[in-house]
Amino acid sequence: MTHTEAAAALEGARFEARQDSRHEDLANDERGPAELAEWARITQLLAGTDDVYDPQGDVVVQAELAADAAAAAAREAELREAQRIAARADELQALRELGTLEQTEPHTGDEVVRDELTRRAGGYVQADVDAWLARALAARLGHYRDPAAREAAAGLLHPPVLAHAALLAVLTQLVADADVDQLPFAARLATADSEAADELAAFLTRAITPGSRA
């Protein structure tokens, strides 16, 4: 497309815009003004040159195409992540029904899956899933073997789960042969008052830390 052809297209767009303005149902249509503005831009781009318009060399068009591609890729990634979460939630639910959830190690992203299970339950807290995650975090099982995953958990898990994990971790250090199954009160304390449970865990940690004063 040459400058002359672009100018002719611009005039045509202006004529269409004037015609549309006379019709109430078309007056607020955003496509007309957008098309008019684009023809004006292309005409200006070619003004004073003998160049032929090429979308491949139009940085504005290429930027828009790149943005569209990035948005499409982001939507695809979101869809894949939603499908992964749903599939993992189905898996954990099946393990719960089989009574083998406690024997399963958590995976990266299970914190979000926990929220999905809660959503499916209408917002009710999934106590067994919370206890499972707390125990895994306290014992550093699954992806919680990685210090970075344990650090990230502080921003992903709810305060009662974190407080429960902290209590379990310190109590199993205080009593060497203690089993988490012997400590159901830790979950009740964390659920009742997670802040107080955190403070208790910190206090007990001081008691068993060499060189500290309880």
mmCIF file of the C-alpha atoms, coordinates in Angstrom:
data_MODEL
# 
_entry.id   MODEL 
# 
loop_
_atom_site.group_PDB 
_atom_site.id 
_atom_site.type_symbol 
_atom_site.label_atom_id 
_atom_site.label_alt_id 
_atom_site.label_comp_id 
_atom_site.label_asym_id 
_atom_site.label_entity_id 
_atom_site.label_seq_id 
_atom_site.pdbx_PDB_ins_code 
_atom_site.Cartn_x 
_atom_site.Cartn_y 
_atom_site.Cartn_z 
_atom_site.occupancy 
_atom_site.B_iso_or_equiv 
_atom_site.pdbx_formal_charge 
_atom_site.auth_seq_id 
_atom_site.auth_comp_id 
_atom_site.auth_asym_id 
_atom_site.auth_atom_id 
_atom_site.pdbx_PDB_model_num 
ATOM 1   C CA . MET A 1 1   ? 0.000   0.000   0.000  1.00 0.00 ? 1   MET A CA 1 
ATOM 2   C CA . THR A 1 2   ? 1.344   3.408   -1.039 1.00 0.00 ? 2   THR A CA 1 
ATOM 3   C CA . HIS A 1 3   ? 0.746   6.754   0.647  1.00 0.00 ? 3   HIS A CA 1 
ATOM 4   C CA . THR A 1 4   ? -1.912  7.596   -1.961 1.00 0.00 ? 4   THR A CA 1 
ATOM 5   C CA . GLU A 1 5   ? -3.766  4.354   -1.300 1.00 0.00 ? 5   GLU A CA 1 
ATOM 6   C CA . ALA A 1 6   ? -3.520  4.849   2.450  1.00 0.00 ? 6   ALA A CA 1 
ATOM 7   C CA . ALA A 1 7   ? -4.876  8.402   2.124  1.00 0.00 ? 7   ALA A CA 1 
ATOM 8   C CA . ALA A 1 8   ? -7.795  7.095   0.063  1.00 0.00 ? 8   ALA A CA 1 
ATOM 9   C CA . ALA A 1 9   ? -8.500  4.457   2.707  1.00 0.00 ? 9   ALA A CA 1 
ATOM 10  C CA . LEU A 1 10  ? -8.374  7.170   5.371  1.00 0.00 ? 10  LEU A CA 1 
ATOM 11  C CA . GLU A 1 11  ? -10.951 9.245   3.524  1.00 0.00 ? 11  GLU A CA 1 
ATOM 12  C CA . GLY A 1 12  ? -13.139 6.174   3.196  1.00 0.00 ? 12  GLY A CA 1 
ATOM 13  C CA . ALA A 1 13  ? -12.880 5.558   6.941  1.00 0.00 ? 13  ALA A CA 1 
ATOM 14  C CA . ARG A 1 14  ? -13.788 9.183   7.624  1.00 0.00 ? 14  ARG A CA 1 
ATOM 15  C CA . PHE A 1 15  ? -16.844 8.872   5.400  1.00 0.00 ? 15  PHE A CA 1 
ATOM 16  C CA . GLU A 1 16  ? -17.928 5.684   7.194  1.00 0.00 ? 16  GLU A CA 1 
ATOM 17  C CA . ALA A 1 17  ? -17.444 7.435   10.546 1.00 0.00 ? 17  ALA A CA 1 
ATOM 18  C CA . ARG A 1 18  ? -19.670 10.307  9.459  1.00 0.00 ? 18  ARG A CA 1 
ATOM 19  C CA . GLN A 1 19  ? -22.312 7.866   8.281  1.00 0.00 ? 19  GLN A CA 1 
ATOM 20  C CA . ASP A 1 20  ? -22.173 5.878   11.520 1.00 0.00 ? 20  ASP A CA 1 
ATOM 21  C CA . SER A 1 21  ? -22.545 9.031   13.606 1.00 0.00 ? 21  SER A CA 1 
ATOM 22  C CA . ARG A 1 22  ? -26.013 9.465   12.150 1.00 0.00 ? 22  ARG A CA 1 
ATOM 23  C CA . HIS A 1 23  ? -27.160 6.116   13.522 1.00 0.00 ? 23  HIS A CA 1 
ATOM 24  C CA . GLU A 1 24  ? -27.657 5.876   17.274 1.00 0.00 ? 24  GLU A CA 1 
ATOM 25  C CA . ASP A 1 25  ? -26.868 2.157   17.385 1.00 0.00 ? 25  ASP A CA 1 
ATOM 26  C CA . LEU A 1 26  ? -23.498 2.740   15.676 1.00 0.00 ? 26  LEU A CA 1 
ATOM 27  C CA . ALA A 1 27  ? -22.498 6.060   17.225 1.00 0.00 ? 27  ALA A CA 1 
ATOM 28  C CA . ASN A 1 28  ? -20.779 4.430   20.219 1.00 0.00 ? 28  ASN A CA 1 
ATOM 29  C CA . ASP A 1 29  ? -19.149 1.594   18.284 1.00 0.00 ? 29  ASP A CA 1 
ATOM 30  C CA . GLU A 1 30  ? -15.432 1.749   19.164 1.00 0.00 ? 30  GLU A CA 1 
ATOM 31  C CA . ARG A 1 31  ? -14.327 -0.118  16.059 1.00 0.00 ? 31  ARG A CA 1 
ATOM 32  C CA . GLY A 1 32  ? -14.979 2.809   13.742 1.00 0.00 ? 32  GLY A CA 1 
ATOM 33  C CA . PRO A 1 33  ? -12.805 5.368   15.605 1.00 0.00 ? 33  PRO A CA 1 
ATOM 34  C CA . ALA A 1 34  ? -10.096 2.748   16.100 1.00 0.00 ? 34  ALA A CA 1 
ATOM 35  C CA . GLU A 1 35  ? -10.019 1.977   12.380 1.00 0.00 ? 35  GLU A CA 1 
ATOM 36  C CA . LEU A 1 36  ? -9.983  5.677   11.558 1.00 0.00 ? 36  LEU A CA 1 
ATOM 37  C CA . ALA A 1 37  ? -7.076  6.294   13.922 1.00 0.00 ? 37  ALA A CA 1 
ATOM 38  C CA . GLU A 1 38  ? -5.136  3.380   12.427 1.00 0.00 ? 38  GLU A CA 1 
ATOM 39  C CA . TRP A 1 39  ? -5.578  4.635   8.860  1.00 0.00 ? 39  TRP A CA 1 
ATOM 40  C CA . ALA A 1 40  ? -4.502  8.096   9.986  1.00 0.00 ? 40  ALA A CA 1 
ATOM 41  C CA . ARG A 1 41  ? -1.391  6.619   11.579 1.00 0.00 ? 41  ARG A CA 1 
ATOM 42  C CA . ILE A 1 42  ? -0.462  4.618   8.481  1.00 0.00 ? 42  ILE A CA 1 
ATOM 43  C CA . THR A 1 43  ? -1.055  7.607   6.226  1.00 0.00 ? 43  THR A CA 1 
ATOM 44  C CA . GLN A 1 44  ? 1.190   9.734   8.419  1.00 0.00 ? 44  GLN A CA 1 
ATOM 45  C CA . LEU A 1 45  ? 3.803   6.972   8.445  1.00 0.00 ? 45  LEU A CA 1 
ATOM 46  C CA . LEU A 1 46  ? 3.984   6.988   4.643  1.00 0.00 ? 46  LEU A CA 1 
ATOM 47  C CA . ALA A 1 47  ? 3.704   10.765  4.195  1.00 0.00 ? 47  ALA A CA 1 
ATOM 48  C CA . GLY A 1 48  ? 6.486   12.269  2.078  1.00 0.00 ? 48  GLY A CA 1 
ATOM 49  C CA . THR A 1 49  ? 7.890   8.884   1.077  1.00 0.00 ? 49  THR A CA 1 
ATOM 50  C CA . ASP A 1 50  ? 7.629   6.474   -1.819 1.00 0.00 ? 50  ASP A CA 1 
ATOM 51  C CA . ASP A 1 51  ? 7.584   3.552   0.602  1.00 0.00 ? 51  ASP A CA 1 
ATOM 52  C CA . VAL A 1 52  ? 5.052   0.761   0.382  1.00 0.00 ? 52  VAL A CA 1 
ATOM 53  C CA . TYR A 1 53  ? 3.416   -0.069  3.685  1.00 0.00 ? 53  TYR A CA 1 
ATOM 54  C CA . ASP A 1 54  ? 4.591   -3.377  5.130  1.00 0.00 ? 54  ASP A CA 1 
ATOM 55  C CA . PRO A 1 55  ? 3.106   -4.596  8.434  1.00 0.00 ? 55  PRO A CA 1 
ATOM 56  C CA . GLN A 1 56  ? 6.292   -6.582  9.027  1.00 0.00 ? 56  GLN A CA 1 
ATOM 57  C CA . GLY A 1 57  ? 8.217   -3.353  9.315  1.00 0.00 ? 57  GLY A CA 1 
ATOM 58  C CA . ASP A 1 58  ? 5.600   -1.489  11.352 1.00 0.00 ? 58  ASP A CA 1 
ATOM 59  C CA . VAL A 1 59  ? 6.879   -1.416  14.931 1.00 0.00 ? 59  VAL A CA 1 
ATOM 60  C CA . VAL A 1 60  ? 3.435   -0.551  16.292 1.00 0.00 ? 60  VAL A CA 1 
ATOM 61  C CA . VAL A 1 61  ? 1.790   -3.515  14.590 1.00 0.00 ? 61  VAL A CA 1 
ATOM 62  C CA . GLN A 1 62  ? 4.605   -5.842  15.582 1.00 0.00 ? 62  GLN A CA 1 
ATOM 63  C CA . ALA A 1 63  ? 4.379   -4.667  19.192 1.00 0.00 ? 63  ALA A CA 1 
ATOM 64  C CA . GLU A 1 64  ? 0.628   -5.325  19.188 1.00 0.00 ? 64  GLU A CA 1 
ATOM 65  C CA . LEU A 1 65  ? 1.168   -8.791  17.714 1.00 0.00 ? 65  LEU A CA 1 
ATOM 66  C CA . ALA A 1 66  ? 3.830   -9.540  20.308 1.00 0.00 ? 66  ALA A CA 1 
ATOM 67  C CA . ALA A 1 67  ? 1.509   -8.360  23.091 1.00 0.00 ? 67  ALA A CA 1 
ATOM 68  C CA . ASP A 1 68  ? -1.316  -10.521 21.731 1.00 0.00 ? 68  ASP A CA 1 
ATOM 69  C CA . ALA A 1 69  ? 1.016   -13.537 21.565 1.00 0.00 ? 69  ALA A CA 1 
ATOM 70  C CA . ALA A 1 70  ? 2.227   -12.931 25.113 1.00 0.00 ? 70  ALA A CA 1 
ATOM 71  C CA . ALA A 1 71  ? -1.348  -12.612 26.379 1.00 0.00 ? 71  ALA A CA 1 
ATOM 72  C CA . ALA A 1 72  ? -2.329  -15.831 24.602 1.00 0.00 ? 72  ALA A CA 1 
ATOM 73  C CA . ALA A 1 73  ? 0.668   -17.631 26.093 1.00 0.00 ? 73  ALA A CA 1 
ATOM 74  C CA . ALA A 1 74  ? -0.240  -16.336 29.561 1.00 0.00 ? 74  ALA A CA 1 
ATOM 75  C CA . ARG A 1 75  ? -3.822  -17.555 29.157 1.00 0.00 ? 75  ARG A CA 1 
ATOM 76  C CA . GLU A 1 76  ? -2.557  -20.948 28.033 1.00 0.00 ? 76  GLU A CA 1 
ATOM 77  C CA . ALA A 1 77  ? -0.212  -21.140 31.025 1.00 0.00 ? 77  ALA A CA 1 
ATOM 78  C CA . GLU A 1 78  ? -3.061  -20.214 33.384 1.00 0.00 ? 78  GLU A CA 1 
ATOM 79  C CA . LEU A 1 79  ? -5.243  -22.908 31.842 1.00 0.00 ? 79  LEU A CA 1 
ATOM 80  C CA . ARG A 1 80  ? -2.532  -25.550 32.205 1.00 0.00 ? 80  ARG A CA 1 
ATOM 81  C CA . GLU A 1 81  ? -1.958  -24.520 35.832 1.00 0.00 ? 81  GLU A CA 1 
ATOM 82  C CA . ALA A 1 82  ? -5.687  -24.680 36.583 1.00 0.00 ? 82  ALA A CA 1 
ATOM 83  C CA . GLN A 1 83  ? -5.826  -28.154 35.038 1.00 0.00 ? 83  GLN A CA 1 
ATOM 84  C CA . ARG A 1 84  ? -2.794  -29.252 37.083 1.00 0.00 ? 84  ARG A CA 1 
ATOM 85  C CA . ILE A 1 85  ? -4.361  -27.967 40.310 1.00 0.00 ? 85  ILE A CA 1 
ATOM 86  C CA . ALA A 1 86  ? -7.655  -29.689 39.559 1.00 0.00 ? 86  ALA A CA 1 
ATOM 87  C CA . ALA A 1 87  ? -5.934  -32.988 38.759 1.00 0.00 ? 87  ALA A CA 1 
ATOM 88  C CA . ARG A 1 88  ? -3.816  -32.857 41.922 1.00 0.00 ? 88  ARG A CA 1 
ATOM 89  C CA . ALA A 1 89  ? -6.890  -31.982 43.998 1.00 0.00 ? 89  ALA A CA 1 
ATOM 90  C CA . ASP A 1 90  ? -8.643  -35.048 42.559 1.00 0.00 ? 90  ASP A CA 1 
ATOM 91  C CA . GLU A 1 91  ? -5.600  -37.147 43.444 1.00 0.00 ? 91  GLU A CA 1 
ATOM 92  C CA . LEU A 1 92  ? -5.427  -35.903 47.031 1.00 0.00 ? 92  LEU A CA 1 
ATOM 93  C CA . GLN A 1 93  ? -9.159  -36.405 47.462 1.00 0.00 ? 93  GLN A CA 1 
ATOM 94  C CA . ALA A 1 94  ? -8.793  -39.999 46.287 1.00 0.00 ? 94  ALA A CA 1 
ATOM 95  C CA . LEU A 1 95  ? -5.952  -40.545 48.758 1.00 0.00 ? 95  LEU A CA 1 
ATOM 96  C CA . ARG A 1 96  ? -8.111  -39.139 51.554 1.00 0.00 ? 96  ARG A CA 1 
ATOM 97  C CA . GLU A 1 97  ? -10.892 -41.543 50.690 1.00 0.00 ? 97  GLU A CA 1 
ATOM 98  C CA . LEU A 1 98  ? -8.411  -44.433 50.700 1.00 0.00 ? 98  LEU A CA 1 
ATOM 99  C CA . GLY A 1 99  ? -7.024  -43.291 54.057 1.00 0.00 ? 99  GLY A CA 1 
ATOM 100 C CA . THR A 1 100 ? -3.499  -43.031 52.683 1.00 0.00 ? 100 THR A CA 1 
ATOM 101 C CA . LEU A 1 101 ? -3.041  -39.254 52.565 1.00 0.00 ? 101 LEU A CA 1 
ATOM 102 C CA . GLU A 1 102 ? -0.724  -39.280 55.594 1.00 0.00 ? 102 GLU A CA 1 
ATOM 103 C CA . GLN A 1 103 ? 1.613   -41.686 53.777 1.00 0.00 ? 103 GLN A CA 1 
ATOM 104 C CA . THR A 1 104 ? 1.912   -39.329 50.811 1.00 0.00 ? 104 THR A CA 1 
ATOM 105 C CA . GLU A 1 105 ? 4.632   -36.706 50.503 1.00 0.00 ? 105 GLU A CA 1 
ATOM 106 C CA . PRO A 1 106 ? 3.544   -33.229 49.373 1.00 0.00 ? 106 PRO A CA 1 
ATOM 107 C CA . HIS A 1 107 ? 4.550   -31.789 46.028 1.00 0.00 ? 107 HIS A CA 1 
ATOM 108 C CA . THR A 1 108 ? 5.438   -28.281 44.968 1.00 0.00 ? 108 THR A CA 1 
ATOM 109 C CA . GLY A 1 109 ? 2.197   -26.336 44.573 1.00 0.00 ? 109 GLY A CA 1 
ATOM 110 C CA . ASP A 1 110 ? 0.152   -28.396 47.034 1.00 0.00 ? 110 ASP A CA 1 
ATOM 111 C CA . GLU A 1 111 ? -0.442  -25.237 49.061 1.00 0.00 ? 111 GLU A CA 1 
ATOM 112 C CA . VAL A 1 112 ? -2.603  -23.943 46.216 1.00 0.00 ? 112 VAL A CA 1 
ATOM 113 C CA . VAL A 1 113 ? -4.224  -27.352 45.848 1.00 0.00 ? 113 VAL A CA 1 
ATOM 114 C CA . ARG A 1 114 ? -5.161  -27.122 49.539 1.00 0.00 ? 114 ARG A CA 1 
ATOM 115 C CA . ASP A 1 115 ? -7.020  -23.890 48.727 1.00 0.00 ? 115 ASP A CA 1 
ATOM 116 C CA . GLU A 1 116 ? -8.769  -25.612 45.810 1.00 0.00 ? 116 GLU A CA 1 
ATOM 117 C CA . LEU A 1 117 ? -9.986  -28.413 48.091 1.00 0.00 ? 117 LEU A CA 1 
ATOM 118 C CA . THR A 1 118 ? -11.266 -25.805 50.544 1.00 0.00 ? 118 THR A CA 1 
ATOM 119 C CA . ARG A 1 119 ? -13.050 -23.993 47.711 1.00 0.00 ? 119 ARG A CA 1 
ATOM 120 C CA . ARG A 1 120 ? -14.684 -27.232 46.614 1.00 0.00 ? 120 ARG A CA 1 
ATOM 121 C CA . ALA A 1 121 ? -15.890 -27.784 50.168 1.00 0.00 ? 121 ALA A CA 1 
ATOM 122 C CA . GLY A 1 122 ? -17.648 -24.426 50.156 1.00 0.00 ? 122 GLY A CA 1 
ATOM 123 C CA . GLY A 1 123 ? -14.976 -22.651 52.168 1.00 0.00 ? 123 GLY A CA 1 
ATOM 124 C CA . TYR A 1 124 ? -14.837 -25.113 55.054 1.00 0.00 ? 124 TYR A CA 1 
ATOM 125 C CA . VAL A 1 125 ? -11.324 -25.705 56.389 1.00 0.00 ? 125 VAL A CA 1 
ATOM 126 C CA . GLN A 1 126 ? -9.947  -29.091 55.393 1.00 0.00 ? 126 GLN A CA 1 
ATOM 127 C CA . ALA A 1 127 ? -8.522  -30.094 58.758 1.00 0.00 ? 127 ALA A CA 1 
ATOM 128 C CA . ASP A 1 128 ? -6.996  -33.357 57.562 1.00 0.00 ? 128 ASP A CA 1 
ATOM 129 C CA . VAL A 1 129 ? -5.221  -31.673 54.649 1.00 0.00 ? 129 VAL A CA 1 
ATOM 130 C CA . ASP A 1 130 ? -3.985  -28.881 56.910 1.00 0.00 ? 130 ASP A CA 1 
ATOM 131 C CA . ALA A 1 131 ? -2.649  -31.445 59.399 1.00 0.00 ? 131 ALA A CA 1 
ATOM 132 C CA . TRP A 1 132 ? -0.968  -33.356 56.572 1.00 0.00 ? 132 TRP A CA 1 
ATOM 133 C CA . LEU A 1 133 ? 0.799   -30.240 55.323 1.00 0.00 ? 133 LEU A CA 1 
ATOM 134 C CA . ALA A 1 134 ? 1.784   -29.172 58.849 1.00 0.00 ? 134 ALA A CA 1 
ATOM 135 C CA . ARG A 1 135 ? 3.293   -32.573 59.586 1.00 0.00 ? 135 ARG A CA 1 
ATOM 136 C CA . ALA A 1 136 ? 5.181   -32.610 56.292 1.00 0.00 ? 136 ALA A CA 1 
ATOM 137 C CA . LEU A 1 137 ? 6.514   -29.111 56.915 1.00 0.00 ? 137 LEU A CA 1 
ATOM 138 C CA . ALA A 1 138 ? 7.590   -29.974 60.459 1.00 0.00 ? 138 ALA A CA 1 
ATOM 139 C CA . ALA A 1 139 ? 9.318   -33.177 59.345 1.00 0.00 ? 139 ALA A CA 1 
ATOM 140 C CA . ARG A 1 140 ? 10.668  -31.624 56.125 1.00 0.00 ? 140 ARG A CA 1 
ATOM 141 C CA . LEU A 1 141 ? 9.067   -34.183 53.851 1.00 0.00 ? 141 LEU A CA 1 
ATOM 142 C CA . GLY A 1 142 ? 8.484   -33.949 50.108 1.00 0.00 ? 142 GLY A CA 1 
ATOM 143 C CA . HIS A 1 143 ? 9.325   -30.583 48.604 1.00 0.00 ? 143 HIS A CA 1 
ATOM 144 C CA . TYR A 1 144 ? 9.796   -29.205 52.116 1.00 0.00 ? 144 TYR A CA 1 
ATOM 145 C CA . ARG A 1 145 ? 13.231  -30.808 52.112 1.00 0.00 ? 145 ARG A CA 1 
ATOM 146 C CA . ASP A 1 146 ? 14.228  -27.711 50.157 1.00 0.00 ? 146 ASP A CA 1 
ATOM 147 C CA . PRO A 1 147 ? 14.898  -24.703 52.447 1.00 0.00 ? 147 PRO A CA 1 
ATOM 148 C CA . ALA A 1 148 ? 13.493  -22.405 49.765 1.00 0.00 ? 148 ALA A CA 1 
ATOM 149 C CA . ALA A 1 149 ? 10.201  -24.332 49.797 1.00 0.00 ? 149 ALA A CA 1 
ATOM 150 C CA . ARG A 1 150 ? 10.000  -24.084 53.573 1.00 0.00 ? 150 ARG A CA 1 
ATOM 151 C CA . GLU A 1 151 ? 10.640  -20.353 53.382 1.00 0.00 ? 151 GLU A CA 1 
ATOM 152 C CA . ALA A 1 152 ? 8.030   -19.937 50.655 1.00 0.00 ? 152 ALA A CA 1 
ATOM 153 C CA . ALA A 1 153 ? 5.501   -21.847 52.765 1.00 0.00 ? 153 ALA A CA 1 
ATOM 154 C CA . ALA A 1 154 ? 5.370   -18.896 55.159 1.00 0.00 ? 154 ALA A CA 1 
ATOM 155 C CA . GLY A 1 155 ? 3.604   -16.893 52.483 1.00 0.00 ? 155 GLY A CA 1 
ATOM 156 C CA . LEU A 1 156 ? 1.497   -19.736 51.077 1.00 0.00 ? 156 LEU A CA 1 
ATOM 157 C CA . LEU A 1 157 ? 0.047   -21.570 54.070 1.00 0.00 ? 157 LEU A CA 1 
ATOM 158 C CA . HIS A 1 158 ? -2.509  -20.204 56.508 1.00 0.00 ? 158 HIS A CA 1 
ATOM 159 C CA . PRO A 1 159 ? -1.273  -19.134 59.973 1.00 0.00 ? 159 PRO A CA 1 
ATOM 160 C CA . PRO A 1 160 ? -2.843  -22.092 61.838 1.00 0.00 ? 160 PRO A CA 1 
ATOM 161 C CA . VAL A 1 161 ? -1.040  -24.552 59.549 1.00 0.00 ? 161 VAL A CA 1 
ATOM 162 C CA . LEU A 1 162 ? 2.280   -22.766 60.058 1.00 0.00 ? 162 LEU A CA 1 
ATOM 163 C CA . ALA A 1 163 ? 1.764   -22.595 63.822 1.00 0.00 ? 163 ALA A CA 1 
ATOM 164 C CA . HIS A 1 164 ? 0.864   -26.289 63.911 1.00 0.00 ? 164 HIS A CA 1 
ATOM 165 C CA . ALA A 1 165 ? 4.040   -27.141 61.989 1.00 0.00 ? 165 ALA A CA 1 
ATOM 166 C CA . ALA A 1 166 ? 6.180   -24.997 64.299 1.00 0.00 ? 166 ALA A CA 1 
ATOM 167 C CA . LEU A 1 167 ? 4.755   -26.674 67.393 1.00 0.00 ? 167 LEU A CA 1 
ATOM 168 C CA . LEU A 1 168 ? 5.248   -30.151 65.959 1.00 0.00 ? 168 LEU A CA 1 
ATOM 169 C CA . ALA A 1 169 ? 8.835   -29.370 65.021 1.00 0.00 ? 169 ALA A CA 1 
ATOM 170 C CA . VAL A 1 170 ? 9.823   -28.139 68.464 1.00 0.00 ? 170 VAL A CA 1 
ATOM 171 C CA . LEU A 1 171 ? 7.848   -30.766 70.422 1.00 0.00 ? 171 LEU A CA 1 
ATOM 172 C CA . THR A 1 172 ? 9.453   -33.637 68.523 1.00 0.00 ? 172 THR A CA 1 
ATOM 173 C CA . GLN A 1 173 ? 12.827  -32.117 69.367 1.00 0.00 ? 173 GLN A CA 1 
ATOM 174 C CA . LEU A 1 174 ? 11.962  -31.826 73.050 1.00 0.00 ? 174 LEU A CA 1 
ATOM 175 C CA . VAL A 1 175 ? 10.847  -35.450 73.275 1.00 0.00 ? 175 VAL A CA 1 
ATOM 176 C CA . ALA A 1 176 ? 13.094  -37.573 71.094 1.00 0.00 ? 176 ALA A CA 1 
ATOM 177 C CA . ASP A 1 177 ? 10.729  -40.538 70.762 1.00 0.00 ? 177 ASP A CA 1 
ATOM 178 C CA . ALA A 1 178 ? 7.594   -38.423 70.315 1.00 0.00 ? 178 ALA A CA 1 
ATOM 179 C CA . ASP A 1 179 ? 5.390   -39.285 67.376 1.00 0.00 ? 179 ASP A CA 1 
ATOM 180 C CA . VAL A 1 180 ? 3.195   -36.677 65.721 1.00 0.00 ? 180 VAL A CA 1 
ATOM 181 C CA . ASP A 1 181 ? 0.221   -38.978 66.276 1.00 0.00 ? 181 ASP A CA 1 
ATOM 182 C CA . GLN A 1 182 ? 0.764   -38.401 70.000 1.00 0.00 ? 182 GLN A CA 1 
ATOM 183 C CA . LEU A 1 183 ? 0.421   -34.642 69.558 1.00 0.00 ? 183 LEU A CA 1 
ATOM 184 C CA . PRO A 1 184 ? -3.151  -33.962 68.371 1.00 0.00 ? 184 PRO A CA 1 
ATOM 185 C CA . PHE A 1 185 ? -3.361  -31.071 70.835 1.00 0.00 ? 185 PHE A CA 1 
ATOM 186 C CA . ALA A 1 186 ? -0.869  -29.127 68.715 1.00 0.00 ? 186 ALA A CA 1 
ATOM 187 C CA . ALA A 1 187 ? -3.425  -28.793 65.920 1.00 0.00 ? 187 ALA A CA 1 
ATOM 188 C CA . ARG A 1 188 ? -6.132  -27.714 68.386 1.00 0.00 ? 188 ARG A CA 1 
ATOM 189 C CA . LEU A 1 189 ? -3.860  -25.067 69.902 1.00 0.00 ? 189 LEU A CA 1 
ATOM 190 C CA . ALA A 1 190 ? -2.856  -23.731 66.481 1.00 0.00 ? 190 ALA A CA 1 
ATOM 191 C CA . THR A 1 191 ? -6.471  -23.616 65.306 1.00 0.00 ? 191 THR A CA 1 
ATOM 192 C CA . ALA A 1 192 ? -7.691  -21.904 68.467 1.00 0.00 ? 192 ALA A CA 1 
ATOM 193 C CA . ASP A 1 193 ? -4.997  -19.225 68.548 1.00 0.00 ? 193 ASP A CA 1 
ATOM 194 C CA . SER A 1 194 ? -2.276  -19.447 65.904 1.00 0.00 ? 194 SER A CA 1 
ATOM 195 C CA . GLU A 1 195 ? -0.434  -16.397 67.249 1.00 0.00 ? 195 GLU A CA 1 
ATOM 196 C CA . ALA A 1 196 ? -0.213  -17.864 70.757 1.00 0.00 ? 196 ALA A CA 1 
ATOM 197 C CA . ALA A 1 197 ? 0.861   -21.213 69.311 1.00 0.00 ? 197 ALA A CA 1 
ATOM 198 C CA . ASP A 1 198 ? 3.622   -19.470 67.376 1.00 0.00 ? 198 ASP A CA 1 
ATOM 199 C CA . GLU A 1 199 ? 4.789   -17.726 70.547 1.00 0.00 ? 199 GLU A CA 1 
ATOM 200 C CA . LEU A 1 200 ? 4.794   -21.025 72.434 1.00 0.00 ? 200 LEU A CA 1 
ATOM 201 C CA . ALA A 1 201 ? 6.829   -22.692 69.677 1.00 0.00 ? 201 ALA A CA 1 
ATOM 202 C CA . ALA A 1 202 ? 9.336   -19.826 69.748 1.00 0.00 ? 202 ALA A CA 1 
ATOM 203 C CA . PHE A 1 203 ? 9.601   -20.025 73.547 1.00 0.00 ? 203 PHE A CA 1 
ATOM 204 C CA . LEU A 1 204 ? 10.173  -23.780 73.506 1.00 0.00 ? 204 LEU A CA 1 
ATOM 205 C CA . THR A 1 205 ? 12.741  -23.365 70.737 1.00 0.00 ? 205 THR A CA 1 
ATOM 206 C CA . ARG A 1 206 ? 14.683  -21.031 73.003 1.00 0.00 ? 206 ARG A CA 1 
ATOM 207 C CA . ALA A 1 207 ? 14.567  -23.671 75.722 1.00 0.00 ? 207 ALA A CA 1 
ATOM 208 C CA . ILE A 1 208 ? 16.309  -26.271 73.558 1.00 0.00 ? 208 ILE A CA 1 
ATOM 209 C CA . THR A 1 209 ? 18.682  -23.957 71.694 1.00 0.00 ? 209 THR A CA 1 
ATOM 210 C CA . PRO A 1 210 ? 22.228  -24.128 73.125 1.00 0.00 ? 210 PRO A CA 1 
ATOM 211 C CA . GLY A 1 211 ? 23.346  -20.837 74.645 1.00 0.00 ? 211 GLY A CA 1 
ATOM 212 C CA . SER A 1 212 ? 19.845  -19.372 74.868 1.00 0.00 ? 212 SER A CA 1 
ATOM 213 C CA . ARG A 1 213 ? 17.920  -18.475 77.998 1.00 0.00 ? 213 ARG A CA 1 
ATOM 214 C CA . ALA A 1 214 ? 14.309  -19.568 78.323 1.00 0.00 ? 214 ALA A CA 1 
# 
